[in-house]
Tab-separated table of C-alpha atoms in Angstrom:
chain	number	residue	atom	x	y	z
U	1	UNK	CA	0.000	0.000	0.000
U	2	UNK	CA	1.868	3.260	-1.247
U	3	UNK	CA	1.675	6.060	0.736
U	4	UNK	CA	3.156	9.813	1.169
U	5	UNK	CA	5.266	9.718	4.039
U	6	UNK	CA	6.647	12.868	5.923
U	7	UNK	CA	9.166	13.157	8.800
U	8	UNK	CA	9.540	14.690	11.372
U	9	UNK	CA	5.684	13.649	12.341
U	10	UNK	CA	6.818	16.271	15.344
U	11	UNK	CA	8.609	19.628	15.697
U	12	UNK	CA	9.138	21.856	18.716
U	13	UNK	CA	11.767	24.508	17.893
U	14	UNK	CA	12.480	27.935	19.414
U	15	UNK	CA	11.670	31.385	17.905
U	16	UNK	CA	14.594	31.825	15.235
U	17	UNK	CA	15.302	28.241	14.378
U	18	UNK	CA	15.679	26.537	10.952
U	19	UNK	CA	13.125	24.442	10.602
U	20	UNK	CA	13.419	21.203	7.729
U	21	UNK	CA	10.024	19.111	6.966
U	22	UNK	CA	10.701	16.978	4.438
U	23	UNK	CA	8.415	14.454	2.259
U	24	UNK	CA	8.684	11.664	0.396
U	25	UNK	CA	5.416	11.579	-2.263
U	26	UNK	CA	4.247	7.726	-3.840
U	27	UNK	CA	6.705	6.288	-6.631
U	28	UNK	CA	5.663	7.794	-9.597
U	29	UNK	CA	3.523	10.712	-8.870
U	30	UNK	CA	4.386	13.653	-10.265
U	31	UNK	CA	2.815	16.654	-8.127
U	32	UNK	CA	3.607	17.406	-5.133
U	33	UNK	CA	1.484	19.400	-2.907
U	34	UNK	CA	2.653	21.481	0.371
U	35	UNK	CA	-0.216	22.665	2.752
U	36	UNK	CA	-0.684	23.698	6.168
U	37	UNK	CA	-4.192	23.781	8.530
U	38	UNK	CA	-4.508	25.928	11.916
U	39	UNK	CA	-7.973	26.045	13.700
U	40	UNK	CA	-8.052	29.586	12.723
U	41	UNK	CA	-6.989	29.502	8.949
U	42	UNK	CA	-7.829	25.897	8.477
U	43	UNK	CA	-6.755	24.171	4.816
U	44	UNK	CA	-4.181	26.528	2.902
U	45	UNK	CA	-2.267	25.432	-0.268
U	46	UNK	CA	1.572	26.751	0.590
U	47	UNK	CA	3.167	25.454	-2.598
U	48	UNK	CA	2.988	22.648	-5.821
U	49	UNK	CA	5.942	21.313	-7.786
U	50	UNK	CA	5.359	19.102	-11.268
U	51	UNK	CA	7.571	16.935	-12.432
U	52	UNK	CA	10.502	19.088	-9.640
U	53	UNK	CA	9.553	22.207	-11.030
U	54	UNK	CA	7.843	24.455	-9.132
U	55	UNK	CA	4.561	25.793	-10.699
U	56	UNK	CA	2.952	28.053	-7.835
U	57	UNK	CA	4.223	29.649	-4.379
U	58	UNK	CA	1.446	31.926	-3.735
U	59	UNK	CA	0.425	30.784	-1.004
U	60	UNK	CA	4.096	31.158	0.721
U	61	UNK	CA	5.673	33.814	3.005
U	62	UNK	CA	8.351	34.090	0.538
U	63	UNK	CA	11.005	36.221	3.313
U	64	UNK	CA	10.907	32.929	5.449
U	65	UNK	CA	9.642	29.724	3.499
U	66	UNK	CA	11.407	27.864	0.747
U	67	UNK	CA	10.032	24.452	-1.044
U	68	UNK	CA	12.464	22.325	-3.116
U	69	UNK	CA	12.450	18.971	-5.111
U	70	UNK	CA	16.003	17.968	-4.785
U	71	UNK	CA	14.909	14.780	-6.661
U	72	UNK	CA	11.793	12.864	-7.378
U	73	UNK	CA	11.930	11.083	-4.244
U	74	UNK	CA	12.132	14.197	-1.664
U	75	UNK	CA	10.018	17.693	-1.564
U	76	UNK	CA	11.584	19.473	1.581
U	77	UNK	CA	10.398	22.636	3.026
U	78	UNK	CA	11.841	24.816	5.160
U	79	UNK	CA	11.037	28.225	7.639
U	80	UNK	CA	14.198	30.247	9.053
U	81	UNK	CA	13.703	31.469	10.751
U	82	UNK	CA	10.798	30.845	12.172
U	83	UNK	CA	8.443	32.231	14.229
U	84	UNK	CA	5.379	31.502	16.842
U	85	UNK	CA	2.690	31.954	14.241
U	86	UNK	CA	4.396	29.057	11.942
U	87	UNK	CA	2.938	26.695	14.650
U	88	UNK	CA	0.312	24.549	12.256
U	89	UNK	CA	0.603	20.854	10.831
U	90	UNK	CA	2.088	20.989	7.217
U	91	UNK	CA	1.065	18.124	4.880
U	92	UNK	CA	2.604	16.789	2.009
U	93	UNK	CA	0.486	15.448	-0.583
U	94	UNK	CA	1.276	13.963	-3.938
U	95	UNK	CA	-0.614	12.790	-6.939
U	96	UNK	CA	-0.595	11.590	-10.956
U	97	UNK	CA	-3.505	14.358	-12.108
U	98	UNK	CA	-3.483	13.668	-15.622
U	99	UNK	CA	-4.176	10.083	-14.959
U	100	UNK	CA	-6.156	10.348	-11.824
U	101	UNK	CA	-8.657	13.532	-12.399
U	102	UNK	CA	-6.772	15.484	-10.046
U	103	UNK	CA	-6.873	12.697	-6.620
U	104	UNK	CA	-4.250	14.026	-3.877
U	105	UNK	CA	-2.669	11.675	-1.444
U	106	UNK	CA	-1.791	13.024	1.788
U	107	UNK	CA	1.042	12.160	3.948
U	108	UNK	CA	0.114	12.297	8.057
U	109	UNK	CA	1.696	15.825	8.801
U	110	UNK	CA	4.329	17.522	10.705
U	111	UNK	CA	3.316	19.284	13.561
U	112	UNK	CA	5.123	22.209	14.042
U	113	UNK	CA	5.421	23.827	17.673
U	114	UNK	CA	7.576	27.277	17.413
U	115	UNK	CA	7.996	28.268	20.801
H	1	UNK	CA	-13.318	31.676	-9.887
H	2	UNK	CA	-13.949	28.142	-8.059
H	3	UNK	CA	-15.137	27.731	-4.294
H	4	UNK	CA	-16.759	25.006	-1.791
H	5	UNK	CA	-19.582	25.868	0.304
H	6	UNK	CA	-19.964	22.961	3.183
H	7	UNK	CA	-22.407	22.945	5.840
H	8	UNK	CA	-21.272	25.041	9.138
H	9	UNK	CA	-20.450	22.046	11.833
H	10	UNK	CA	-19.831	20.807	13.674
H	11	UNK	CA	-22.386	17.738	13.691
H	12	UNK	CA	-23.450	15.858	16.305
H	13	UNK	CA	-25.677	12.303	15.628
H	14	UNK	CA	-26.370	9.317	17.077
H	15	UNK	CA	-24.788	5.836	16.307
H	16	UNK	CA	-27.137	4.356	13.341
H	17	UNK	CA	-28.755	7.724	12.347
H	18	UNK	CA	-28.779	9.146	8.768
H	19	UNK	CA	-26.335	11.935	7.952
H	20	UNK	CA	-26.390	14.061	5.457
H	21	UNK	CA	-23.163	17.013	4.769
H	22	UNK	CA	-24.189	19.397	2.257
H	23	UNK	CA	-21.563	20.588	-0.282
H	24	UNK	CA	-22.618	22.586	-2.928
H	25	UNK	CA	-19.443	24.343	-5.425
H	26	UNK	CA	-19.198	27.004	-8.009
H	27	UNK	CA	-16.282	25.920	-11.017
H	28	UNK	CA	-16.083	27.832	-14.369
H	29	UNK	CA	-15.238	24.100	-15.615
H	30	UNK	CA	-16.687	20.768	-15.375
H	31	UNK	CA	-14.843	19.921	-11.962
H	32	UNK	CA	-14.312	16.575	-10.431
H	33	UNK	CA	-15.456	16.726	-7.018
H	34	UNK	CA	-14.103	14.537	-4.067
H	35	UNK	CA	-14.466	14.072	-0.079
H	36	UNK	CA	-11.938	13.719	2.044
H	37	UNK	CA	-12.329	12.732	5.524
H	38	UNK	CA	-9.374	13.671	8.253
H	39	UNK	CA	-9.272	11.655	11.388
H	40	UNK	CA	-7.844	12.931	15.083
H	41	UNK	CA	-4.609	13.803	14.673
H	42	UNK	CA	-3.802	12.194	11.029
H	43	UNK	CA	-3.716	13.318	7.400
H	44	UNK	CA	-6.441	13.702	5.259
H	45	UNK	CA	-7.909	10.286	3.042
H	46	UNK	CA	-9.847	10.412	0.209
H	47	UNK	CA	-12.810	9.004	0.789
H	48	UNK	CA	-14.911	8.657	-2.617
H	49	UNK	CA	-14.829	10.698	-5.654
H	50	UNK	CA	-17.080	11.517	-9.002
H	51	UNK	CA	-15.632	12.984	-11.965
H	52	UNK	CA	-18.962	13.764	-14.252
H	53	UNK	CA	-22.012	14.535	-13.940
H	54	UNK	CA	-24.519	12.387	-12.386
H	55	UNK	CA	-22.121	10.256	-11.222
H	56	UNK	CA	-22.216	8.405	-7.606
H	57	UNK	CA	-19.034	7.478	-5.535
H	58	UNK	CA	-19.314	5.685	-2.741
H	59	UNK	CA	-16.862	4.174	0.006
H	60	UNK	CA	-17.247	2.660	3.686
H	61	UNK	CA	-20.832	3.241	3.348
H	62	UNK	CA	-20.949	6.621	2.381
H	63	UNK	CA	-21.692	8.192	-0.918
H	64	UNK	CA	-22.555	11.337	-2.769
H	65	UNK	CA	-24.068	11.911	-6.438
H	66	UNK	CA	-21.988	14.798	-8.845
H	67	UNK	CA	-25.159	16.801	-9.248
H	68	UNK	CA	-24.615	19.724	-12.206
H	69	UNK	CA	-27.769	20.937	-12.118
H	70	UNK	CA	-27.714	22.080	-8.319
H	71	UNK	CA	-23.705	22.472	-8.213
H	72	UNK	CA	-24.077	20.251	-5.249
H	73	UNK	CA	-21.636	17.026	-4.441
H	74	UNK	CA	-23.905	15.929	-0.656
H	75	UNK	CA	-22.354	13.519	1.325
H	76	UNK	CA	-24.360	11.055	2.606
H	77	UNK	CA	-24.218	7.679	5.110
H	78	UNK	CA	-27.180	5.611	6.162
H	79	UNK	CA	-26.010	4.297	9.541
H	80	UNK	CA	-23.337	6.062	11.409
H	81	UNK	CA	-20.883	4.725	13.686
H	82	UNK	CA	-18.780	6.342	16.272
H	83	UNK	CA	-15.513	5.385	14.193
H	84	UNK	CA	-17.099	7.792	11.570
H	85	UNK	CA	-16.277	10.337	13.932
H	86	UNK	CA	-13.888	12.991	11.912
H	87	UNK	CA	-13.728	16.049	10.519
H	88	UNK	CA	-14.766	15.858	6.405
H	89	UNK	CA	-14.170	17.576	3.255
H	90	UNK	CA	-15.754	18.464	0.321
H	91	UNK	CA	-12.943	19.848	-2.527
H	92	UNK	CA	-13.093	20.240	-5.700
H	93	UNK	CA	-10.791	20.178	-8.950
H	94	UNK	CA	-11.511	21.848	-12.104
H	95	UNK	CA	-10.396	20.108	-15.579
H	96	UNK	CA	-7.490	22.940	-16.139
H	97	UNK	CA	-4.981	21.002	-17.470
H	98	UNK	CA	-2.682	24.226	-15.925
H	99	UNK	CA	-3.958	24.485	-12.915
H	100	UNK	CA	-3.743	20.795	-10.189
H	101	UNK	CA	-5.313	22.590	-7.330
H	102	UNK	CA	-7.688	21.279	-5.465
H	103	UNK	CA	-10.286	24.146	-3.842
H	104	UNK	CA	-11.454	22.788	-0.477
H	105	UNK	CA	-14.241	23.711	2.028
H	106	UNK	CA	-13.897	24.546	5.202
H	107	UNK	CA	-14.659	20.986	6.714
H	108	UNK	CA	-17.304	19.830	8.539
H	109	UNK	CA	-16.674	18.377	12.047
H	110	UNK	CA	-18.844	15.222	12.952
H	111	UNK	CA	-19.241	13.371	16.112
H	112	UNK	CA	-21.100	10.273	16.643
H	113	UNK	CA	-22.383	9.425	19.775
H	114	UNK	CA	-22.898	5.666	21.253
């Protein structure tokens, strides 16, 4: 049974840290997805990469947060430095939309606790 | 542009009762439509999907019919159980060959009581 996994599953850093999340999407998906859900803000798309490249970032403090594909086997994202309000669970998600009509496949999360 | 209306939680039921979550979406497109459901403390699962009009998906019991005519994707469960406890999803994705995003709602929180 493929799945997205994601490590750390949990982060507690001080105010000014580097913080790494990193994700490894199913073999052979081609989109990756990075999101992250408060209780206040809930569900919010942070960035998507096809095929490594990155297609939209929009949704990313740019002055703090940087998403990469190093390869097609890890998406990595990373805050520095980072602050209280980055406290939230970031998922990974991948997915084959062409083929699949657009089904995402989430990973379990990091939860981030900036301190 | 697209958006995902879901019924204001959360929900509270019964073991056994009905349940219906209304989603209802606006897409310039011809969307596929899915539900997610996110237990405590993991990710988010698909839980059925429908990728034209009029058709059903179903899953675990649940299922909802890709209504164009009413823009409305209702989830829907005959019997709940307390395991069905879980915060759920409605999202959509329109066909955009340029654009993957999914557009999700807000989520609806459901607990099931014994």
């Amino acid at each position: 049974d493929a799945r997205v996994t994601q490590t750390p599953r949990h982060k507690v850093t001080e105010m000014g840290q580097e913080v790494t999340m990193r994700c490894q999407p199913i073999l052979g998906h081609n989109t990756v997805f990075w999101y992250r859900q408060t209780m206040m803000q809930g569900l919010e798309l942070l960035a998507y990469f096809r095929n490594r490249a990155p297609l939209d970032d929009s949704g990313m403090p740019k002055d703090r947060f940087s998403a990469e594909m190093p390869d097609a086997t890890l998406a990595t994202l990373k805050i520095q430095p980072s602050e209280p309000r980055d406290s939230a669970v970031y998922f990974c998600a991948s997915g084959l939309p062409r083929r699949d009509r657009g089904t995402q496949y989430f990973g379990p999360g990091t939860r981030l606790l900036v301190l | 542009g697209n958006s995902v209306t879901q019924m204001e939680g959360p929900v509270t039921l019964s073991e056994e009762a009905f349940l219906t979550i209304n989603c209802t979406y606006t897409a310039t497109g011809y969307p596929s439509l899915f539900w997610y459901v996110q237990y405590p403390g993991e990710g988010l699962q698909l839980l059925l999907k429908a990728t034209k009009a009029d058709d059903k998906g179903s899953n675990k019991g649940f299922e909802a019919t890709y209504r164009k005519e009413t823009t409305s994707f209702h989830l829907e469960k005959g019997s709940v159980q307390v395991s069905d406890s879980a915060v759920y999803f409605c999202a959509l994705r329109d066909f955009d060959f340029g654009n993957e995003k999914l557009t999700f709602g807000t989520g609806t929180r459901l607990t099931i009581i014994p």
